[in-house]
JSON list of C-alpha atoms in Angstrom, two decimals:
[
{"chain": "A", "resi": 1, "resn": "UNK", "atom": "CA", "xyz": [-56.56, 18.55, 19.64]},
{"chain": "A", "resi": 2, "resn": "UNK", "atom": "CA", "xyz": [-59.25, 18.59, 16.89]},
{"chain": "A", "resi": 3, "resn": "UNK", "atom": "CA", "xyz": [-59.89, 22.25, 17.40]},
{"chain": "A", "resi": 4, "resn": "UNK", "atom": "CA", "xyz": [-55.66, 22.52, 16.45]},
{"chain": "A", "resi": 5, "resn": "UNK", "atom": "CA", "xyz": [-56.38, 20.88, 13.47]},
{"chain": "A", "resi": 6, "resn": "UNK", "atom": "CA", "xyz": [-59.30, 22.95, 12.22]},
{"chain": "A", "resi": 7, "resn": "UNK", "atom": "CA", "xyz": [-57.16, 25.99, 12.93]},
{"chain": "A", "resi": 8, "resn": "UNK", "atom": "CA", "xyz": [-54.33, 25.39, 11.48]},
{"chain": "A", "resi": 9, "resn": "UNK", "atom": "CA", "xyz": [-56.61, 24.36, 8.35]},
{"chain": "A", "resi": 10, "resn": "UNK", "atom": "CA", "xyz": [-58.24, 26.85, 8.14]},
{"chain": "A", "resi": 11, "resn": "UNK", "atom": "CA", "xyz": [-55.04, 29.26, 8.13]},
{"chain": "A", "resi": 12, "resn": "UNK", "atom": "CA", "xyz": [-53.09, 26.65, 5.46]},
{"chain": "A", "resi": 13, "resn": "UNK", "atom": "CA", "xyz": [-56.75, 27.27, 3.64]},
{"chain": "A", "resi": 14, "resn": "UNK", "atom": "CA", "xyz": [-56.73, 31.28, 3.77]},
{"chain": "A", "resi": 15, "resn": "UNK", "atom": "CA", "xyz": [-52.54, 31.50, 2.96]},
{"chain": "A", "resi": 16, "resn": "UNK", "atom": "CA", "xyz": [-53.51, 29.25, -0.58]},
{"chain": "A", "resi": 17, "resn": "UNK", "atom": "CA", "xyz": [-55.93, 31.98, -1.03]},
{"chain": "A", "resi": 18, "resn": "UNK", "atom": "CA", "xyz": [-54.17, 34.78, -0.47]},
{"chain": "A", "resi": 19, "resn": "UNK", "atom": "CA", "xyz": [-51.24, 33.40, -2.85]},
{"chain": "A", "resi": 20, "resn": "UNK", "atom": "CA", "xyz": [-53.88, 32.87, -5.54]},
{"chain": "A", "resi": 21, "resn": "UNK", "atom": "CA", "xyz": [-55.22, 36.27, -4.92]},
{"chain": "A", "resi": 22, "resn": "UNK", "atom": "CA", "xyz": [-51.64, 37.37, -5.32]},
{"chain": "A", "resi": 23, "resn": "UNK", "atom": "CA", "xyz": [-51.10, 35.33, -8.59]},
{"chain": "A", "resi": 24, "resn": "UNK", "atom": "CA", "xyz": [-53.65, 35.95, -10.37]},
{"chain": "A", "resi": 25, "resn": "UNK", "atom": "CA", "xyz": [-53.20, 39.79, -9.77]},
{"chain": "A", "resi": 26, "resn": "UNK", "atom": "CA", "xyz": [-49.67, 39.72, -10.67]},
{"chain": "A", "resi": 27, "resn": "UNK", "atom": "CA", "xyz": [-50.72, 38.11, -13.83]},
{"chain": "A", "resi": 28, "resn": "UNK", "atom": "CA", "xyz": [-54.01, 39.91, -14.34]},
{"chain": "A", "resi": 29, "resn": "UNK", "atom": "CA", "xyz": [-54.46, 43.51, -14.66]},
{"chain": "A", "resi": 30, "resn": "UNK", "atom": "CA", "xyz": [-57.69, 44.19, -13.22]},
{"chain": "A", "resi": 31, "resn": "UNK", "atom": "CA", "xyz": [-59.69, 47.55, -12.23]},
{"chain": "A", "resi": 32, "resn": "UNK", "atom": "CA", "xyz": [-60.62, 46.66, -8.89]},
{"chain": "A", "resi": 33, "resn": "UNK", "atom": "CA", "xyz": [-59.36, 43.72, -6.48]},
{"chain": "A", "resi": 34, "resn": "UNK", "atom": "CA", "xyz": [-61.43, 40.23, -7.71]},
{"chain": "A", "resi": 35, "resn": "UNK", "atom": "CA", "xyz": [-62.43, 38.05, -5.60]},
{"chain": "A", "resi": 36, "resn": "UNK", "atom": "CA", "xyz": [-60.60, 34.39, -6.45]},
{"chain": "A", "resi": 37, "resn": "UNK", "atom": "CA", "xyz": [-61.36, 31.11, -5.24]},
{"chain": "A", "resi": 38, "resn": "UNK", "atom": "CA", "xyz": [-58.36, 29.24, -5.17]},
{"chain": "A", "resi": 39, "resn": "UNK", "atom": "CA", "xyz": [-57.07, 27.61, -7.20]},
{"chain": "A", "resi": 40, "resn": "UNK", "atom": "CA", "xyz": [-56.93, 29.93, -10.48]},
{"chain": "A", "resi": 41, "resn": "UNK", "atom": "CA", "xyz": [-54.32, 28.90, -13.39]},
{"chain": "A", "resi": 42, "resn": "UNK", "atom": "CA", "xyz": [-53.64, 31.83, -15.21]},
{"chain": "A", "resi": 43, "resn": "UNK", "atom": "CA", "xyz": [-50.94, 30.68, -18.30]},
{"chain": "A", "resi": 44, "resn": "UNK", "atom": "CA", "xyz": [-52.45, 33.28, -20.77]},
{"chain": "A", "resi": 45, "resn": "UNK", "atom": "CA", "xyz": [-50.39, 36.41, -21.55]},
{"chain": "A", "resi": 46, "resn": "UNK", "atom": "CA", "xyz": [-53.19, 39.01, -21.96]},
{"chain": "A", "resi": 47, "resn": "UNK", "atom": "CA", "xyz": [-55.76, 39.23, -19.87]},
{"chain": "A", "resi": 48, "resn": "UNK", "atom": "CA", "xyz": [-57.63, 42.60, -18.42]},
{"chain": "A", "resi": 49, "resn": "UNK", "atom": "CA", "xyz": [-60.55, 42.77, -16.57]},
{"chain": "A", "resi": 50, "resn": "UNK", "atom": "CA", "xyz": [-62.74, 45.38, -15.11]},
{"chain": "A", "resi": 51, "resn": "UNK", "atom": "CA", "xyz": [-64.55, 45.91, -11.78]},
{"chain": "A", "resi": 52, "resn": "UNK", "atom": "CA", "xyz": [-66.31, 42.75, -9.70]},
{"chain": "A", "resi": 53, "resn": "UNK", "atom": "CA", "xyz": [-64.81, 40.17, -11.07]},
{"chain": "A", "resi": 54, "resn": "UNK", "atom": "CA", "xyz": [-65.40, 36.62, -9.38]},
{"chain": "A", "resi": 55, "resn": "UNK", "atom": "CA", "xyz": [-63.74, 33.70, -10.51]},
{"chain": "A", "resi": 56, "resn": "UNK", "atom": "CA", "xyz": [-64.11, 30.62, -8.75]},
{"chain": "A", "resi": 57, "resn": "UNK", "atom": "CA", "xyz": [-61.94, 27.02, -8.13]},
{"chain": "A", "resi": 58, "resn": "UNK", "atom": "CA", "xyz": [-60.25, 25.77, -11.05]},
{"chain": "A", "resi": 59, "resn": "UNK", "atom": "CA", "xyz": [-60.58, 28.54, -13.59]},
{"chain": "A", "resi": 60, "resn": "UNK", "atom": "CA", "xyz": [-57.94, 28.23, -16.60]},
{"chain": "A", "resi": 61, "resn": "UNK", "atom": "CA", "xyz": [-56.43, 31.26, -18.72]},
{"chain": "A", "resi": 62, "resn": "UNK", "atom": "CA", "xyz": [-54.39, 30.07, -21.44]},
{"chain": "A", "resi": 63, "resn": "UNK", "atom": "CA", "xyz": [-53.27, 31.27, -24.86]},
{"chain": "A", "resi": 64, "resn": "UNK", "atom": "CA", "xyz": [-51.69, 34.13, -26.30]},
{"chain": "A", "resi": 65, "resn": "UNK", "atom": "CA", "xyz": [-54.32, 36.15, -27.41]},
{"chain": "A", "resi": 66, "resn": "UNK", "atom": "CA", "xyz": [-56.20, 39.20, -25.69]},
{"chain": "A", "resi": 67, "resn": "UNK", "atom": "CA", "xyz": [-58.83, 37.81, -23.01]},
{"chain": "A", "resi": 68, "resn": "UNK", "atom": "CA", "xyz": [-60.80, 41.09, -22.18]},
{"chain": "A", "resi": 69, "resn": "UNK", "atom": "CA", "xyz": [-63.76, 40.44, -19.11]},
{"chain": "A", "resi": 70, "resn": "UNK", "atom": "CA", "xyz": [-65.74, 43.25, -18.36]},
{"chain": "A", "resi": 71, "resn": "UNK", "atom": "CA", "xyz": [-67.40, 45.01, -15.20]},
{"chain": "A", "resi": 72, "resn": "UNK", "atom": "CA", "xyz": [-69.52, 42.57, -12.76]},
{"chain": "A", "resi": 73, "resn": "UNK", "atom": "CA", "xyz": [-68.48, 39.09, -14.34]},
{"chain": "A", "resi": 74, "resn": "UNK", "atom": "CA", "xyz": [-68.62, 36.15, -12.35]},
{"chain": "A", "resi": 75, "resn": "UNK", "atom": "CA", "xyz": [-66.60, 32.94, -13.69]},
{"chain": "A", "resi": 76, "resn": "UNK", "atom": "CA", "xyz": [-67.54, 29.55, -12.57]},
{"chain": "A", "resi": 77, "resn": "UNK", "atom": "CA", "xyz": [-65.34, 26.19, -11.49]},
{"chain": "A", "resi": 78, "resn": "UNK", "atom": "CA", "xyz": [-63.45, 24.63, -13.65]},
{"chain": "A", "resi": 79, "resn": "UNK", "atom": "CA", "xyz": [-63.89, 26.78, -16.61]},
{"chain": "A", "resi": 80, "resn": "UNK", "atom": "CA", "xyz": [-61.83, 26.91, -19.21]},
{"chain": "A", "resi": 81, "resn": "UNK", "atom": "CA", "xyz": [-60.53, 30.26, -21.70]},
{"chain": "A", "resi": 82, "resn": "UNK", "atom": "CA", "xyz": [-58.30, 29.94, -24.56]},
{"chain": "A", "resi": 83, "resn": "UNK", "atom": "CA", "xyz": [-57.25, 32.64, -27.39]},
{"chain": "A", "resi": 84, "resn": "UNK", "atom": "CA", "xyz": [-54.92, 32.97, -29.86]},
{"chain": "A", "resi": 85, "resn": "UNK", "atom": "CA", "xyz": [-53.37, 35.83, -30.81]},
{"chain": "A", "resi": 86, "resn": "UNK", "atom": "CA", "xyz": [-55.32, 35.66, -34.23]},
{"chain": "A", "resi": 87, "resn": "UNK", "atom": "CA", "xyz": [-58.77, 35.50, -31.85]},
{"chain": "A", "resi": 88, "resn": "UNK", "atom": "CA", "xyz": [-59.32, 36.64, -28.71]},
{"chain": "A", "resi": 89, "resn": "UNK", "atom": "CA", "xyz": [-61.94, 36.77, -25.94]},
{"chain": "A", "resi": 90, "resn": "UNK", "atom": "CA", "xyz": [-64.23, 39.56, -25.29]},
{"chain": "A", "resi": 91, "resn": "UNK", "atom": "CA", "xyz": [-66.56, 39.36, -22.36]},
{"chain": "A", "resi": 92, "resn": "UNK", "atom": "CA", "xyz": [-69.11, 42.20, -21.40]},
{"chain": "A", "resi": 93, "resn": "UNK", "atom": "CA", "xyz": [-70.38, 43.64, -18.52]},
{"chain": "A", "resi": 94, "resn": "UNK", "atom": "CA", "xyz": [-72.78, 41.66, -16.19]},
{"chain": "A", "resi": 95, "resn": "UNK", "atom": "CA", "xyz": [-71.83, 38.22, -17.42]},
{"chain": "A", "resi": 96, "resn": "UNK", "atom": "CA", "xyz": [-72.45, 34.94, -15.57]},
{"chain": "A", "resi": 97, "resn": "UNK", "atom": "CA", "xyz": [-70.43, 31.79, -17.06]},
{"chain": "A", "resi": 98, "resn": "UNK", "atom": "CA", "xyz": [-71.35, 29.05, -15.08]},
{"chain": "A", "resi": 99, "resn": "UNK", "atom": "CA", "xyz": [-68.96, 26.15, -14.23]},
{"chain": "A", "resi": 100, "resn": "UNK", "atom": "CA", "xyz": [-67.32, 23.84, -16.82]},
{"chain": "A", "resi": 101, "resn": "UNK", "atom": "CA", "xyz": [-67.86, 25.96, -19.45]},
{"chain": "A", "resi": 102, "resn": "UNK", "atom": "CA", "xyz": [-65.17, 26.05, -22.75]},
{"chain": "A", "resi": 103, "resn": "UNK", "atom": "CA", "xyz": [-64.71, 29.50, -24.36]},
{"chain": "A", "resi": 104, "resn": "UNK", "atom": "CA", "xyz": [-62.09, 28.75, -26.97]},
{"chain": "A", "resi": 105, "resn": "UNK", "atom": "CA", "xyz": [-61.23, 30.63, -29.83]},
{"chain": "A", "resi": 106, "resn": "UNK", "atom": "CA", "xyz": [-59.51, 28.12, -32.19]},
{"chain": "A", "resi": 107, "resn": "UNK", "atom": "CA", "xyz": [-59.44, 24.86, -33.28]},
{"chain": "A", "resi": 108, "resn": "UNK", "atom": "CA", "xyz": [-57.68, 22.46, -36.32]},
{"chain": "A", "resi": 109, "resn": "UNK", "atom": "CA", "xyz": [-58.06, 22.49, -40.01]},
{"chain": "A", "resi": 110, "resn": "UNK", "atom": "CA", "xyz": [-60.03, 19.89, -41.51]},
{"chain": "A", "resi": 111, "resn": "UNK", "atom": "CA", "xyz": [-58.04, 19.98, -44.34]},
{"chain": "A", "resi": 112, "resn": "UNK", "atom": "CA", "xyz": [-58.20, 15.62, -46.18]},
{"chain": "A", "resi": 113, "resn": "UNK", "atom": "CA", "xyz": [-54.55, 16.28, -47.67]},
{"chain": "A", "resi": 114, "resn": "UNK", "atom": "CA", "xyz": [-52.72, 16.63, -44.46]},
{"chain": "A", "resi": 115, "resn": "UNK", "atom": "CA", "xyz": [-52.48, 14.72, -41.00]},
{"chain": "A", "resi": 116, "resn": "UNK", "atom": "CA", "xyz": [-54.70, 15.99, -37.84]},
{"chain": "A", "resi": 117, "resn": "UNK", "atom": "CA", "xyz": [-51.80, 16.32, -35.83]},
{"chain": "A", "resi": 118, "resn": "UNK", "atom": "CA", "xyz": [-50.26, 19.06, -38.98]},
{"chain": "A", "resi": 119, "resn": "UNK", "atom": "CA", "xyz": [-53.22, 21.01, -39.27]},
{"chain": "A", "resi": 120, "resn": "UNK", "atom": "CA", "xyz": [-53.09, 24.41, -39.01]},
{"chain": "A", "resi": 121, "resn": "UNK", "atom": "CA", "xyz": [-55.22, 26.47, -36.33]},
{"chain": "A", "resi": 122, "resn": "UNK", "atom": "CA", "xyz": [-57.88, 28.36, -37.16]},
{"chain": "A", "resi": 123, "resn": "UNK", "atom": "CA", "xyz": [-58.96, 31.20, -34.71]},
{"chain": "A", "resi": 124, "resn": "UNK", "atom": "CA", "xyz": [-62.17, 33.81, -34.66]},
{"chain": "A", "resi": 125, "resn": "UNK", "atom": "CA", "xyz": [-62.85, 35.72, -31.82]},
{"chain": "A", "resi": 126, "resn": "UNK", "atom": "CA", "xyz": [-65.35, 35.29, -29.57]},
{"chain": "A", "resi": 127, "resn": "UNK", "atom": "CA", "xyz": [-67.44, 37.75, -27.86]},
{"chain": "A", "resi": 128, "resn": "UNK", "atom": "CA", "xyz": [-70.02, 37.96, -25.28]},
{"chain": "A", "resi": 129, "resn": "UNK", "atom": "CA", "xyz": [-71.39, 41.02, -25.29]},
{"chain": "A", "resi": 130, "resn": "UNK", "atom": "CA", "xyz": [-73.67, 42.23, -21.61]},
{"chain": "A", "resi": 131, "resn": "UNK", "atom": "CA", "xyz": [-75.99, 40.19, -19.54]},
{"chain": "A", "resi": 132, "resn": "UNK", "atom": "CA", "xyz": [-75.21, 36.91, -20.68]},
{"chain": "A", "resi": 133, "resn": "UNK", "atom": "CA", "xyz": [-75.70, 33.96, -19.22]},
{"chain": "A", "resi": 134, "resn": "UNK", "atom": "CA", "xyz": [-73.59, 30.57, -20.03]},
{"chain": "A", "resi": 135, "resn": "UNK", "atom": "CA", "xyz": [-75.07, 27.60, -18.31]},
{"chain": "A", "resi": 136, "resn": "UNK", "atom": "CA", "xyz": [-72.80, 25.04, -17.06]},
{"chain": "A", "resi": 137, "resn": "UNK", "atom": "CA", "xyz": [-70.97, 23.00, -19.29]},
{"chain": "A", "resi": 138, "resn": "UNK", "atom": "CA", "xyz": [-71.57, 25.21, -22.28]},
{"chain": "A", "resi": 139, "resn": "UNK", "atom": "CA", "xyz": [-69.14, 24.73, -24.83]},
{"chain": "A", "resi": 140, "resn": "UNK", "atom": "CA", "xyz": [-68.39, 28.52, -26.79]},
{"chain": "A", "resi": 141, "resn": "UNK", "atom": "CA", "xyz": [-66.79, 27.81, -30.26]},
{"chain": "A", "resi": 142, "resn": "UNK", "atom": "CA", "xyz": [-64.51, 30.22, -32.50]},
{"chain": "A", "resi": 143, "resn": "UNK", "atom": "CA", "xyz": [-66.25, 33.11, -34.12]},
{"chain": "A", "resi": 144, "resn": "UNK", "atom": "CA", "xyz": [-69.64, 33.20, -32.04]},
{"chain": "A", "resi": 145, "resn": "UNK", "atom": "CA", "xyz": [-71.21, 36.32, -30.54]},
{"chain": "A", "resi": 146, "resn": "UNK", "atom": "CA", "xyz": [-73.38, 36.02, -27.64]},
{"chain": "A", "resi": 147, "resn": "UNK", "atom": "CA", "xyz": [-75.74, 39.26, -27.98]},
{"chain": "A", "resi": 148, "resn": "UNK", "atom": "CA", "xyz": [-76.60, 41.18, -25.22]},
{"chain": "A", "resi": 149, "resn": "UNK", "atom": "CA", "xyz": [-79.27, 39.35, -22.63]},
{"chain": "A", "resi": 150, "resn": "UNK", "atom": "CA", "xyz": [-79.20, 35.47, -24.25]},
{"chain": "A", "resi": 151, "resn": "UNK", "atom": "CA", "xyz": [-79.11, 32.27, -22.68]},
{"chain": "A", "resi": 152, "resn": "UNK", "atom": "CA", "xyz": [-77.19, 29.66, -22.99]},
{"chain": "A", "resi": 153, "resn": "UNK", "atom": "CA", "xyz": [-78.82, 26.74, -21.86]},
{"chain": "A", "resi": 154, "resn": "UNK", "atom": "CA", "xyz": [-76.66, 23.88, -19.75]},
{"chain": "A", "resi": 155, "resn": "UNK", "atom": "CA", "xyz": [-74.40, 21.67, -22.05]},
{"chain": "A", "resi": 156, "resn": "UNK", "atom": "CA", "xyz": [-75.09, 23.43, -25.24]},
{"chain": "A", "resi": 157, "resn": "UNK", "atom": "CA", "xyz": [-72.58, 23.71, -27.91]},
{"chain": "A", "resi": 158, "resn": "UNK", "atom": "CA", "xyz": [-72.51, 27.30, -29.63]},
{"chain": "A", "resi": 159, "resn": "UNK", "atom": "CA", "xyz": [-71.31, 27.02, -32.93]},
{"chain": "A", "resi": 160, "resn": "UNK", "atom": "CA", "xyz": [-73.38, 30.04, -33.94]},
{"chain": "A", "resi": 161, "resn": "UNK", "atom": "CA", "xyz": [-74.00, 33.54, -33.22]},
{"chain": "A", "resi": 162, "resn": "UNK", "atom": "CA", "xyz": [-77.27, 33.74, -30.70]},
{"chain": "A", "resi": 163, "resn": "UNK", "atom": "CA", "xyz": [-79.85, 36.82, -30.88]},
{"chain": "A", "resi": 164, "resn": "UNK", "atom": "CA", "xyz": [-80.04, 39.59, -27.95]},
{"chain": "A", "resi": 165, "resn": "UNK", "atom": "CA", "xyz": [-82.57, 38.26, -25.55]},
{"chain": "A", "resi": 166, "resn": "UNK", "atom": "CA", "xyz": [-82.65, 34.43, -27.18]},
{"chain": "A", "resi": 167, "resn": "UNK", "atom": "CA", "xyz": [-82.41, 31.20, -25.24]},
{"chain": "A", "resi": 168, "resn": "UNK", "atom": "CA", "xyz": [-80.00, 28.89, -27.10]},
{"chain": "A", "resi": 169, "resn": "UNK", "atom": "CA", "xyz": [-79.67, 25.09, -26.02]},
{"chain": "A", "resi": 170, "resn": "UNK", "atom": "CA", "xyz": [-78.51, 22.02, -27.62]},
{"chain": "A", "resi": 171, "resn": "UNK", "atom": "CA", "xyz": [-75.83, 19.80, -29.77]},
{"chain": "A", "resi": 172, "resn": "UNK", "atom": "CA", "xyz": [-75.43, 21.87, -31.68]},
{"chain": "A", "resi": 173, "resn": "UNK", "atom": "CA", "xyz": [-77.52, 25.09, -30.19]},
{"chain": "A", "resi": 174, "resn": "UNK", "atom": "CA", "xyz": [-80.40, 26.41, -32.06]},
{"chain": "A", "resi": 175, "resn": "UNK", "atom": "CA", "xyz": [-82.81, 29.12, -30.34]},
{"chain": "A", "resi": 176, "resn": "UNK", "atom": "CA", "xyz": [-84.99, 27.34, -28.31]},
{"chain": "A", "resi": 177, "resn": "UNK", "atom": "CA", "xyz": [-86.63, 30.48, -26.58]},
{"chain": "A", "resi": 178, "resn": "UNK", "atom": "CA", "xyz": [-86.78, 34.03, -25.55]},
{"chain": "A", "resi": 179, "resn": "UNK", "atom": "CA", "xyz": [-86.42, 35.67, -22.47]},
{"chain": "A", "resi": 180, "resn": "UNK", "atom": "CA", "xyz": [-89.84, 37.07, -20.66]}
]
């Protein structure tokens, strides 16, 4: 009887895969086939991406701005992409964005003469250019670059752009290192 039950899970577990898989490609236009761990949510309207992509449990596309992800990029749980149409999301080639990571383009006004629920958003793009990679639970504000071959260390908040090659940790980030 047991042996039923792992068999029929693990059928029930390969059908939610394949209907993720299907989703997210009917949603997605990609180069190649990704791989997808299932679940994916996939609520943004523009999103390409190249060859090898990976995208793990949980992942979130939303917005209405152009996500672009490169050749080779692997996404991690439970990570989180928003753009606006005013922003957008460019990813590189070779990119590794660990899990819980937040790569949103946008956020409110500050503005002292109206409400924080009225405030208008403000978008920049974001890009991270090749061989990047976002530690888990990085937090990717509007406007930043992430040049070629930096580090984002775990939990950082980037508020800033970071140098090719630079290790970048911290509330907010500041260079803390280089690579080699």
């Amino acid at each position: 009887m047991g042996e039923v039950v792992l068999l029929i899970e693990r059928v029930v577990r390969k059908i939610k895969k394949e209907f993720s898989c299907k989703s997210f490609a009917s949603k997605v236009q990609c180069a190649s086939k990704p791989v997808i761990y299932a679940p994916v949510t996939v609520l943004a309207k523009d999103v390409v991406a190249g060859k090898g992509l990976t995208v793990y449990p949980g992942a979130y596309f939303w917005g209405n701005g152009p996500i672009r992800i490169g050749d080779n990029v692997a996404i991690g749980k439970e990570s989180i992409f928003f753009a606006c149409k005013e922003g957008g999301i460019f990813i590189g080639n070779d990119v590794s964005i660990a899990a819980q990571c937040y790569v949103i383009d946008s956020d409110h006004g500050l503005s002292p003469d109206c409400l924080m629920r009225e405030q208008p958003m403000v978008s920049a793009a974001i890009t991270i250019e090749d061989d990047v990679w976002v530690g888990a639970g990085v937090k990717v504000l509007k406007g930043v670059t992430l040049h070629k071959g930096c580090v984002c260390a775990a939990g950082a908040v980037i508020t800033k752009d970071v140098p090719e090659y630079a290790i970048a940790g911290g509330v907010p980030a500041k260079v803390i290192g280089r690579r080699g």
